[in-house]
Short mmCIF file of C-alpha atoms and ligand atoms in Angstrom, two decimals:
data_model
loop_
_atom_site.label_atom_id
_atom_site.label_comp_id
_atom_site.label_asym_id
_atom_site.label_seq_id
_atom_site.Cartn_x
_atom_site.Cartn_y
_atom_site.Cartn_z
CA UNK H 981 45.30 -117.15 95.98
CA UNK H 982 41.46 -117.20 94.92
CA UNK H 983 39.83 -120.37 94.71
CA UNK H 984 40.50 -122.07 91.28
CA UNK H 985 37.37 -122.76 89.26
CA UNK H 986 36.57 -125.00 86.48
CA UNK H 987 34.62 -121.99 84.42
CA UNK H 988 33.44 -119.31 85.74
CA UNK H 989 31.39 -115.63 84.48
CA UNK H 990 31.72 -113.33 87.41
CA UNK H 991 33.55 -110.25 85.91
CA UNK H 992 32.20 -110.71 82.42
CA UNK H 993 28.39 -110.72 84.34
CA UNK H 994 29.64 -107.62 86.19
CA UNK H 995 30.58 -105.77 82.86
CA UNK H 996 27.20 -106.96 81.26
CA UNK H 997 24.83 -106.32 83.83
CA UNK H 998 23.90 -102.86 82.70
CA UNK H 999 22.98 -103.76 79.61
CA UNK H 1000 21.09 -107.49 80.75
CA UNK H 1001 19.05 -105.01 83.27
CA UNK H 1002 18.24 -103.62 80.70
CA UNK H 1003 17.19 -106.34 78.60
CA UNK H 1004 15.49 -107.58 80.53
CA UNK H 1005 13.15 -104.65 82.01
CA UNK H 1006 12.73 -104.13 78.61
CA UNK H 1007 10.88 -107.51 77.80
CA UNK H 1008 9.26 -107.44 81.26
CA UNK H 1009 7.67 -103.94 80.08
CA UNK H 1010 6.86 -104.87 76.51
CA UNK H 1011 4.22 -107.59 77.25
CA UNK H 1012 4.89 -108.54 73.76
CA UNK H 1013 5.80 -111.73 74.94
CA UNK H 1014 3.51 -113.96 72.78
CA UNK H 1015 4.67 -111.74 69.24
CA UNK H 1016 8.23 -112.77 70.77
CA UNK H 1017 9.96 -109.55 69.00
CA UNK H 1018 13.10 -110.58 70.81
CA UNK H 1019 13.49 -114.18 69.63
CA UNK H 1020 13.12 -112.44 65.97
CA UNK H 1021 16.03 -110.51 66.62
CA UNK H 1022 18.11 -112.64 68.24
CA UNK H 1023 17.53 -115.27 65.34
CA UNK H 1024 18.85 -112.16 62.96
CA UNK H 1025 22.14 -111.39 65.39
CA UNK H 1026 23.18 -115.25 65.15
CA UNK H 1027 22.23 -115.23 61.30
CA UNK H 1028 24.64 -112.22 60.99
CA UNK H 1029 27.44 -113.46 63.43
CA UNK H 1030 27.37 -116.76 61.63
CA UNK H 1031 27.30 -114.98 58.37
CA UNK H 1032 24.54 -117.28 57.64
CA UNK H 1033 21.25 -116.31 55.89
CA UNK H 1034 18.72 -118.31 58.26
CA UNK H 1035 19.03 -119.29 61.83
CA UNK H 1036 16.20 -121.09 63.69
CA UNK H 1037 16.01 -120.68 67.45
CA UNK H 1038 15.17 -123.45 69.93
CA UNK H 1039 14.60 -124.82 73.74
CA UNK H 1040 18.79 -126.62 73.51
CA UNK H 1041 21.49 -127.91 71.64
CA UNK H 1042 19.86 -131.29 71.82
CA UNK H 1043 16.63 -129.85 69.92
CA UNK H 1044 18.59 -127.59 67.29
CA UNK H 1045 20.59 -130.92 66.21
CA UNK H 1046 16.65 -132.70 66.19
CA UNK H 1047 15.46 -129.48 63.88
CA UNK H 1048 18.49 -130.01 61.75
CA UNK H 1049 17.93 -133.38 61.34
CA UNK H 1050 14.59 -133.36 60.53
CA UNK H 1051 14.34 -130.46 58.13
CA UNK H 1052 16.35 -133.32 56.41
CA UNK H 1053 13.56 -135.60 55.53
CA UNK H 1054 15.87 -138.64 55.47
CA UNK H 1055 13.92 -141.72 55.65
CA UNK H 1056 13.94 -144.21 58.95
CA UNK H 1057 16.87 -146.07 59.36
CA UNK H 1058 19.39 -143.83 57.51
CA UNK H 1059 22.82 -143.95 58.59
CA UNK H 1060 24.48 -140.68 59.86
CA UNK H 1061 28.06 -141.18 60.29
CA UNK H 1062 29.42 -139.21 63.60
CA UNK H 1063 32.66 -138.85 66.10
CA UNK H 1064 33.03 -141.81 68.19
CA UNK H 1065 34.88 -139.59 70.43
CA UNK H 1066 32.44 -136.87 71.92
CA UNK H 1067 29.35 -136.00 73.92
CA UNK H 1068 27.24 -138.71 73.97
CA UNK H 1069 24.01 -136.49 73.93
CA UNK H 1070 24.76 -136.57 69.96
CA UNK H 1071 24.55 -139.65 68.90
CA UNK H 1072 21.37 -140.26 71.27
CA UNK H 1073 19.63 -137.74 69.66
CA UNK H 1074 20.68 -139.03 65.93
CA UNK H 1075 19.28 -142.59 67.68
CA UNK H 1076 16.12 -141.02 68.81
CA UNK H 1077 14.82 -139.19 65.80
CA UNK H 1078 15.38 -142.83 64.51
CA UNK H 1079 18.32 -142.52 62.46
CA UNK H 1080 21.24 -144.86 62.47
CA UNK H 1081 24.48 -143.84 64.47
CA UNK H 1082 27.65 -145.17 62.51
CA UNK H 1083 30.58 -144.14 64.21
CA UNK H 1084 34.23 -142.81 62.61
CA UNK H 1085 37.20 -142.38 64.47
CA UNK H 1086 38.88 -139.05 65.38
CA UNK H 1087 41.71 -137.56 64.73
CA UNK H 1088 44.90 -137.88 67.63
CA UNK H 1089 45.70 -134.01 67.51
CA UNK H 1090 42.49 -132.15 66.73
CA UNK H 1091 40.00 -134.77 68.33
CA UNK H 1092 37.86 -134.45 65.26
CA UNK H 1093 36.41 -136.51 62.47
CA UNK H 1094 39.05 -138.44 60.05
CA UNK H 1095 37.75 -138.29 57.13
CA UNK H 1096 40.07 -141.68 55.62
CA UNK H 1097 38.04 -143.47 58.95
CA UNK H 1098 34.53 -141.59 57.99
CA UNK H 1099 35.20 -142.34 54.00
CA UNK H 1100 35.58 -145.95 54.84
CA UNK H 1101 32.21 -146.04 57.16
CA UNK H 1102 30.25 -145.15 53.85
CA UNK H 1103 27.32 -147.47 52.60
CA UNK H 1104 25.09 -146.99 50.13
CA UNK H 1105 22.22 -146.27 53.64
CA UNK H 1106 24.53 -143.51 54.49
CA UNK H 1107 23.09 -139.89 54.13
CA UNK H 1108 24.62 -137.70 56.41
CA UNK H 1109 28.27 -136.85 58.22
CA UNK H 1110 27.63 -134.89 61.10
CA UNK H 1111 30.89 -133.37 62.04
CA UNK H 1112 31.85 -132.08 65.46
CA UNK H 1113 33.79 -128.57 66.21
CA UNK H 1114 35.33 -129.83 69.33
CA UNK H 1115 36.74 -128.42 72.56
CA UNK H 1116 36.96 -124.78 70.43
CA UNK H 1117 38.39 -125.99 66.80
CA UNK H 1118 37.00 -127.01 63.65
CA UNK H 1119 36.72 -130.47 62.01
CA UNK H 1120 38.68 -130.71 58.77
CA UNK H 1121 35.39 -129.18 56.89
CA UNK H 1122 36.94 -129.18 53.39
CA UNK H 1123 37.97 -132.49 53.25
CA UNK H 1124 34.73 -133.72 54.62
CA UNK H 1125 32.57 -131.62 52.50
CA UNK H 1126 34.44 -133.22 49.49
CA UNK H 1127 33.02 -136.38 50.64
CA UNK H 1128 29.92 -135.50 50.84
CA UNK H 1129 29.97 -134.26 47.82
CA UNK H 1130 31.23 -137.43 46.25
CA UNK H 1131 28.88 -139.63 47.69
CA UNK H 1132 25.95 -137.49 47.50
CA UNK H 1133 25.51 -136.83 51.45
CA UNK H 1134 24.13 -133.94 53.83
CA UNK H 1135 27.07 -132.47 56.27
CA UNK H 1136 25.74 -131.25 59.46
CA UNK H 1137 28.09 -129.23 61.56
CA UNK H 1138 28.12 -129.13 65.43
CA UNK H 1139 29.45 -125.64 66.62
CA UNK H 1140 28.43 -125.89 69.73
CA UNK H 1141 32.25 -125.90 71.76
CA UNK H 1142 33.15 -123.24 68.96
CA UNK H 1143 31.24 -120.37 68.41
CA UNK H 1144 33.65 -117.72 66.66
CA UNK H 1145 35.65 -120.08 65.24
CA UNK H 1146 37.17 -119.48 62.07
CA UNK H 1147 37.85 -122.07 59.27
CA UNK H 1148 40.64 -121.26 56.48
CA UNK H 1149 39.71 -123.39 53.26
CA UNK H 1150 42.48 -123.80 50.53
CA UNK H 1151 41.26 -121.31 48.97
CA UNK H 1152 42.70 -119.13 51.85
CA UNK H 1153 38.79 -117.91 51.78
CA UNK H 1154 37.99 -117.20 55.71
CA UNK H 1155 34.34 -118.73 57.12
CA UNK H 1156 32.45 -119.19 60.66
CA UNK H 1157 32.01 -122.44 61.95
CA UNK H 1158 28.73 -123.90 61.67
CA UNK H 1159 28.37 -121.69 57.70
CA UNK H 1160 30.56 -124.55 55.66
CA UNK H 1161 28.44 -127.68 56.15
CA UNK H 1162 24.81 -127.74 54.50
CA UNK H 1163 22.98 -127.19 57.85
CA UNK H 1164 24.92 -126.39 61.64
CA UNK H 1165 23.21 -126.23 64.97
CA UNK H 1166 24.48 -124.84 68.53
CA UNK H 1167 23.33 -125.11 72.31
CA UNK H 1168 23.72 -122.11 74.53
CA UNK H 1169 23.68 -123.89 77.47
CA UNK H 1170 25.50 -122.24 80.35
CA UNK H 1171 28.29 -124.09 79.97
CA UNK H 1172 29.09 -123.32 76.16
CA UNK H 1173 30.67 -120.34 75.09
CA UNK H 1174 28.27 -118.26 75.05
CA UNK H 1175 27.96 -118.30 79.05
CA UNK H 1176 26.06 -118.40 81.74
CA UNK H 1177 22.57 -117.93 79.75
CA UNK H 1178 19.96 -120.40 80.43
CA UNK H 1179 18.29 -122.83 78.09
CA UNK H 1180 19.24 -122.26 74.39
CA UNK H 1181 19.67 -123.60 71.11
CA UNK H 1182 19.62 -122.80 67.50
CA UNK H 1183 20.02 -123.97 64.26
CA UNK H 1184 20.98 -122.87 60.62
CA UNK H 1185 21.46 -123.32 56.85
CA UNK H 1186 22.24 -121.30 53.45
CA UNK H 1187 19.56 -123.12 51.68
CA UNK H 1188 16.70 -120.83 52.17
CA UNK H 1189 14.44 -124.33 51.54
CA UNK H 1190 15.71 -126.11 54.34
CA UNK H 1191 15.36 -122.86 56.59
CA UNK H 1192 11.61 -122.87 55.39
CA UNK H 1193 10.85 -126.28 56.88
CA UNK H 1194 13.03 -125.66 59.96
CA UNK H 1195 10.15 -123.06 60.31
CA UNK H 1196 7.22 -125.02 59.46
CA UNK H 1197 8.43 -127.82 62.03
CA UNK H 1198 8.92 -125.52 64.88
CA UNK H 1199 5.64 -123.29 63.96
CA UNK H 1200 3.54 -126.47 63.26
CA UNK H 1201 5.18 -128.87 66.50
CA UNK H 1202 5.13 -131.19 63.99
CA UNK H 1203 6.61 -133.49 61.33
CA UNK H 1204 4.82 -135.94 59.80
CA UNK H 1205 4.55 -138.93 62.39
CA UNK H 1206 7.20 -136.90 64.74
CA UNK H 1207 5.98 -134.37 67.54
CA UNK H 1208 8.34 -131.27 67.61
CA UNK H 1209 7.90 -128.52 69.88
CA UNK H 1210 10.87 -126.43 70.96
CA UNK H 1211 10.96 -122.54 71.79
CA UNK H 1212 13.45 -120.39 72.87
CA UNK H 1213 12.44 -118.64 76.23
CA UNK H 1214 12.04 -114.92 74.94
CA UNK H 1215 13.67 -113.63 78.11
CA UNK H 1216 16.43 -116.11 77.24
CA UNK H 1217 16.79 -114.42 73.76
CA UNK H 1218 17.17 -110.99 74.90
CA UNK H 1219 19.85 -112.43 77.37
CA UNK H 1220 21.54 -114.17 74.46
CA UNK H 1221 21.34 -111.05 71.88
CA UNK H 1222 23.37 -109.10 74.39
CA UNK H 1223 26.29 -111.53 75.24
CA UNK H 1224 26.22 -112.74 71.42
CA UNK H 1225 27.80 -109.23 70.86
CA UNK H 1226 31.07 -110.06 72.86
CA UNK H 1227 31.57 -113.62 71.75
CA UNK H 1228 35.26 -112.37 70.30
CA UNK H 1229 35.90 -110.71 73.53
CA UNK H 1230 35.11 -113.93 75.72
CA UNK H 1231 37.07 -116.28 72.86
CA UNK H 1232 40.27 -113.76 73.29
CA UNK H 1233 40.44 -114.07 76.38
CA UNK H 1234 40.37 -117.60 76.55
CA UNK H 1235 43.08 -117.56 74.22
CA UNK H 1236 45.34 -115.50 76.31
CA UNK H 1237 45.29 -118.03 79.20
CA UNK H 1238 45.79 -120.85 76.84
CA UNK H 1239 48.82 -118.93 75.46
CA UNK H 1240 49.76 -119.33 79.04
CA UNK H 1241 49.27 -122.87 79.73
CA UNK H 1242 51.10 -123.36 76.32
CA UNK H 1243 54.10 -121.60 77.30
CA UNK H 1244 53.94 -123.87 80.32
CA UNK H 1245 53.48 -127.07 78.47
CA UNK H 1246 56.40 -126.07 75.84
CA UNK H 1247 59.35 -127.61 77.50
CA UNK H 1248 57.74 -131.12 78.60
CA UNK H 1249 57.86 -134.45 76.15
CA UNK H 1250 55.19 -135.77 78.95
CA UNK H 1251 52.25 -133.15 78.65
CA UNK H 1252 51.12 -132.42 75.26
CA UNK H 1253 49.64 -129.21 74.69
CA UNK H 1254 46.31 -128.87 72.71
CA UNK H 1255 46.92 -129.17 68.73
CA UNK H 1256 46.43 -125.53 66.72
CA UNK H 1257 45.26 -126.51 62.92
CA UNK H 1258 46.62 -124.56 60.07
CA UNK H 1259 43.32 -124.54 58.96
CA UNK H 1260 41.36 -122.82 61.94
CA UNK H 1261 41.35 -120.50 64.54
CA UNK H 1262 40.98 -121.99 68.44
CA UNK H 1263 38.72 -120.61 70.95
CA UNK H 1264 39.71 -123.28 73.50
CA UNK H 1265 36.07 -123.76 74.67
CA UNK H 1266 38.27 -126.30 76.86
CA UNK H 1267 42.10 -126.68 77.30
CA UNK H 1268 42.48 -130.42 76.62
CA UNK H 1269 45.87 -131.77 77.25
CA UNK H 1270 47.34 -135.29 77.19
CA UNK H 1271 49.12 -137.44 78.79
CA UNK H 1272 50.15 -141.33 79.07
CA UNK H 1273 46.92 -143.34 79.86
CA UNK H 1274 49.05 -144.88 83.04
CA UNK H 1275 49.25 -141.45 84.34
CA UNK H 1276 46.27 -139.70 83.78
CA UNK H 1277 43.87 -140.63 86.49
CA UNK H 1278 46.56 -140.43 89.11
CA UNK H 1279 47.12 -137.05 87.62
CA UNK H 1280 43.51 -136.14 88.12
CA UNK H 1281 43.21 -136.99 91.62
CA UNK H 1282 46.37 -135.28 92.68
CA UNK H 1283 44.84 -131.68 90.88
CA UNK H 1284 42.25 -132.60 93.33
CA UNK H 1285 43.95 -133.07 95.96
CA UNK H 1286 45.51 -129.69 95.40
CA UNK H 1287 42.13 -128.29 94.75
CA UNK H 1288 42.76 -127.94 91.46
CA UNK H 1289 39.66 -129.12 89.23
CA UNK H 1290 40.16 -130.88 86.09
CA UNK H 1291 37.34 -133.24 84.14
CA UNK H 1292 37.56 -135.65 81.49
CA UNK H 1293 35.95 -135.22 77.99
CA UNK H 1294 34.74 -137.55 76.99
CA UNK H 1295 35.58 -140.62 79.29
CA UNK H 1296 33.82 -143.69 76.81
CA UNK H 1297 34.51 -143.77 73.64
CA UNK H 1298 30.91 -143.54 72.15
CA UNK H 1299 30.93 -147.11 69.86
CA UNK H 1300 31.68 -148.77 73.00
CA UNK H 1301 28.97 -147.84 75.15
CA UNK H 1302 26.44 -150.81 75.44
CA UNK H 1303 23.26 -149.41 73.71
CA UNK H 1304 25.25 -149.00 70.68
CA UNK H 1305 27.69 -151.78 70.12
CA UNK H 1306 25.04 -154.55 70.07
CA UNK H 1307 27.65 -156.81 68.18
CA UNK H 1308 28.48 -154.00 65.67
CA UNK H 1309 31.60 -152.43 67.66
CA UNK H 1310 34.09 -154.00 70.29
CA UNK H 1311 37.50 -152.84 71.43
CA UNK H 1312 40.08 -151.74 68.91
CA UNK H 1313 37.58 -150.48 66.35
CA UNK H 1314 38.61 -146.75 66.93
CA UNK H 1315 42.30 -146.31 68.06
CA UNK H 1316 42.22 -142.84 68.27
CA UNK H 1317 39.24 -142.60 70.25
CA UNK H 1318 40.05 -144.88 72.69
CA UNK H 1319 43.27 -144.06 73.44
CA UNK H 1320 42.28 -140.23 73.72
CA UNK H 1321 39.40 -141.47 76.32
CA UNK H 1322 42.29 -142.72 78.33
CA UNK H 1323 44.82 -139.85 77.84
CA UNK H 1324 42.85 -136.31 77.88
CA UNK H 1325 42.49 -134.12 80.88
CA UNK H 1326 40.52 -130.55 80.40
CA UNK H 1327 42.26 -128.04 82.82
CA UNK H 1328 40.21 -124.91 84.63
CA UNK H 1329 39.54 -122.58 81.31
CA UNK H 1330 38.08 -118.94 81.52
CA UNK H 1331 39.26 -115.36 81.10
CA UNK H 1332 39.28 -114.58 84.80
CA UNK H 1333 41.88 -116.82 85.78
CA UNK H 1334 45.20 -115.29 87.44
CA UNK H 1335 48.29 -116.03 86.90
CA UNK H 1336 49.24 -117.36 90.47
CA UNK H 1337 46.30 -119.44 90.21
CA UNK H 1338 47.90 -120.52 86.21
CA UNK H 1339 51.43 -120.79 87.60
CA UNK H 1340 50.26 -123.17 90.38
CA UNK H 1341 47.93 -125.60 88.04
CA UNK H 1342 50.60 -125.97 85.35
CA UNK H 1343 53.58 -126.35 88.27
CA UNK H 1344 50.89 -129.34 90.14
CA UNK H 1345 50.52 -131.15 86.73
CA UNK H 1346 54.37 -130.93 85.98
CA UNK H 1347 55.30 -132.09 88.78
CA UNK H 1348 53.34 -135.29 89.13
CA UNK H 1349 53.97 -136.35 85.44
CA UNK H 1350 57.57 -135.88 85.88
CA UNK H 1351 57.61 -138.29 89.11
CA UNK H 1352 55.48 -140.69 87.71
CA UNK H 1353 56.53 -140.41 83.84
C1 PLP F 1031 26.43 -129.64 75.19
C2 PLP F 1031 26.52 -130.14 73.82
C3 PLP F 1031 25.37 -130.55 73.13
C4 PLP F 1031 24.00 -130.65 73.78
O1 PLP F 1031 23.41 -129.40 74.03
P1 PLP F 1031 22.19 -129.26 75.07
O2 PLP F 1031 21.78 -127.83 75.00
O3 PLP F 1031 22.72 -129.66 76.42
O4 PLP F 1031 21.09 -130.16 74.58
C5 PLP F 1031 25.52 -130.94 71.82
N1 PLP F 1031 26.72 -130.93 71.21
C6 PLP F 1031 27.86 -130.56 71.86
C7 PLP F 1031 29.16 -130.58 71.13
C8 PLP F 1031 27.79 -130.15 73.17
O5 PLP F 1031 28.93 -129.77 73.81
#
């Protein structure tokens, strides 16, 4: 058996390379690079894959959420209301274009905003919900964009973990993550699903007025008082306007191996399979499962042991790191969050696993729950 691997792009950089040669001999040749032709067109290609009318390209995920944020214009001190179960990096950023984080809790089976916990976080300083797409699945965007509605607020979607997604409104009317909220923003870091590009980020809106200052800020570095400058690497967009064609391809085949692991999971009471909502397609950016809090570390270490890697997202529930309780939050706040810090475990999750290498994970984590559960 191969070695098992957390993520990994070897056969889909094998089928690609023709084309990324080609890519990038092409920008190497053109010594257009200050016109940045490519960056243009890659902006288009995630306009069009979004099914979005304006898309912004940037230096990361972390800058695209800054550019979405800022195009805005909400004064100092507003409150954004955001997961307090996800990547950290997020409600930094809201911190650091100084905005107020107020955290909501997350739902137990889709780990995503609650909108009953994000409806009662609402003060009149409120002005935004910034709702996460996590591990691969969307947030419950109609019931969220009702409350922003109702209270008169901006939703800003995260579809970073899932790109391709697909999000079935009551009106059985299908649309892309990251094209329901007002504005959305992605990173394209390696990790994400895009792959194994470099540095990347971009961000988007319908409202044509919002896309214009997105373009001021990025062509002008700045923003009133705040200094903004962000590019996407041109060689980077050429990259990212091939693989962006084969998104689908790289989210089915994810979905295949999680059909796997499912299958797997099926019989036990003590590992629970990741949640599928009714309301949206799953690219299982990561295969999340959980178990009892007692277990789960234990359960970690002996994947390890078997050379199996695992990792925990996200390990702190976000209102109880220091920097952002001070006397606000303390234990108990945010059930769900909490107890999912304690009980998730993200298994290895890409489209060139085997199914020896599949058969062994899901027998090692079986196993140990069923002697220690
Ligand atoms: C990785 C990640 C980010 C940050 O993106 P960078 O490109 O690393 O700045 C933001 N949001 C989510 C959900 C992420 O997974």
């Amino acid at each position: 058996m191969e070695d098992i691997k957390m993520t990994s792009t070897k056969a889909l950089y094998a089928k690609l390379k023709p084309e990324l040669d080609a890519a990038f001999s092409a920008v190497m040749a053109s010594m257009g690079m200050e016109e940045r032709p490519q960056v243009q067109a890659f902006a288009e290609s995630i306009a069009t894959h979004l099914q979005v009318p304006h898309a912004t390209p940037c230096a990361n995920g972390t800058d695209a959420l800054q550019l979405a944020l800022l195009s805005l214009q909400l004064p100092a001190g507003t409150e954004v209301i955001l997961p307090a179960f996800g990547h950290e990096a997020i409600a930094a950023t809201v911190a650091g274009v100084g905005l107020q984080p107020v955290f909501a809790d997350v739902d137990m089976q889709t780990f995503t905003l609650d909108p009953a916990s994000v409806e009662r976080y609402i003060t009149p300083a409120t002005g935004a919900i910034l709702a996460v797409h996590q591990f691969g699945q969307c947030a419950p965007m109609q019931e969220l964009l009702a409350l922003a509605q109702k209270y008169k607020l901006w939703l800003v979607e995260d579809v970073t973990q899932a790109l391709g997604a697909i999000y079935v409104g009551e009106d059985e009317k299908e649309r892309k993550a990251g094209a329901i909220g007002h504005v959305g923003y992605t990173s394209f870091f390696p990790t994400k699903p895009l792959l194994d590009s470099g540095e990347g980020g971009a961000a988007f809106t319908r409202q044509s007025e919002l896309a214009e200052r997105m373009l001021q800020i990025t062509r002008n570095g700045m923003d009133g008082k705040y200094t903004f400058n962000s590019r996407l690497d041109t060689l980077q967009a050429a990259m990212l306007d091939v693989k962006i064609k084969y998104v689908e391809e790289y989210n089915e085949a994810r979905q295949e191996i999680a059909r796997f692991y499912d299958n797997a999971f099926a019989e036990s009471e003590l590992v629970q399979a990741p949640h599928r909502a009714t309301y949206s397609s799953q690219i299982y950016h990561q295969y999340t499962i959980k178990v009892a809090p007692e277990v789960r570390n234990g359960l970690q270490q002996h994947l390890s042991d078997n050379f199996i890697p695992s990792a925990i997202y996200y390990p702190h529930p976000l209102h109880l790191l220091e920097k952002y309780t001070s006397g606000k939050y303390k234990p108990g706040d945010f059930p769900v969050a909490e107890l999912l810090s304690q009980s998730v475990l993200s298994l290895p999750m890409h489209s060139e696993l085997k199914e020896d290498q599949l058969g062994y994970i899901c027998r090692h984590v079986l196993t140990y729950v069923k002697q220690r559960g």
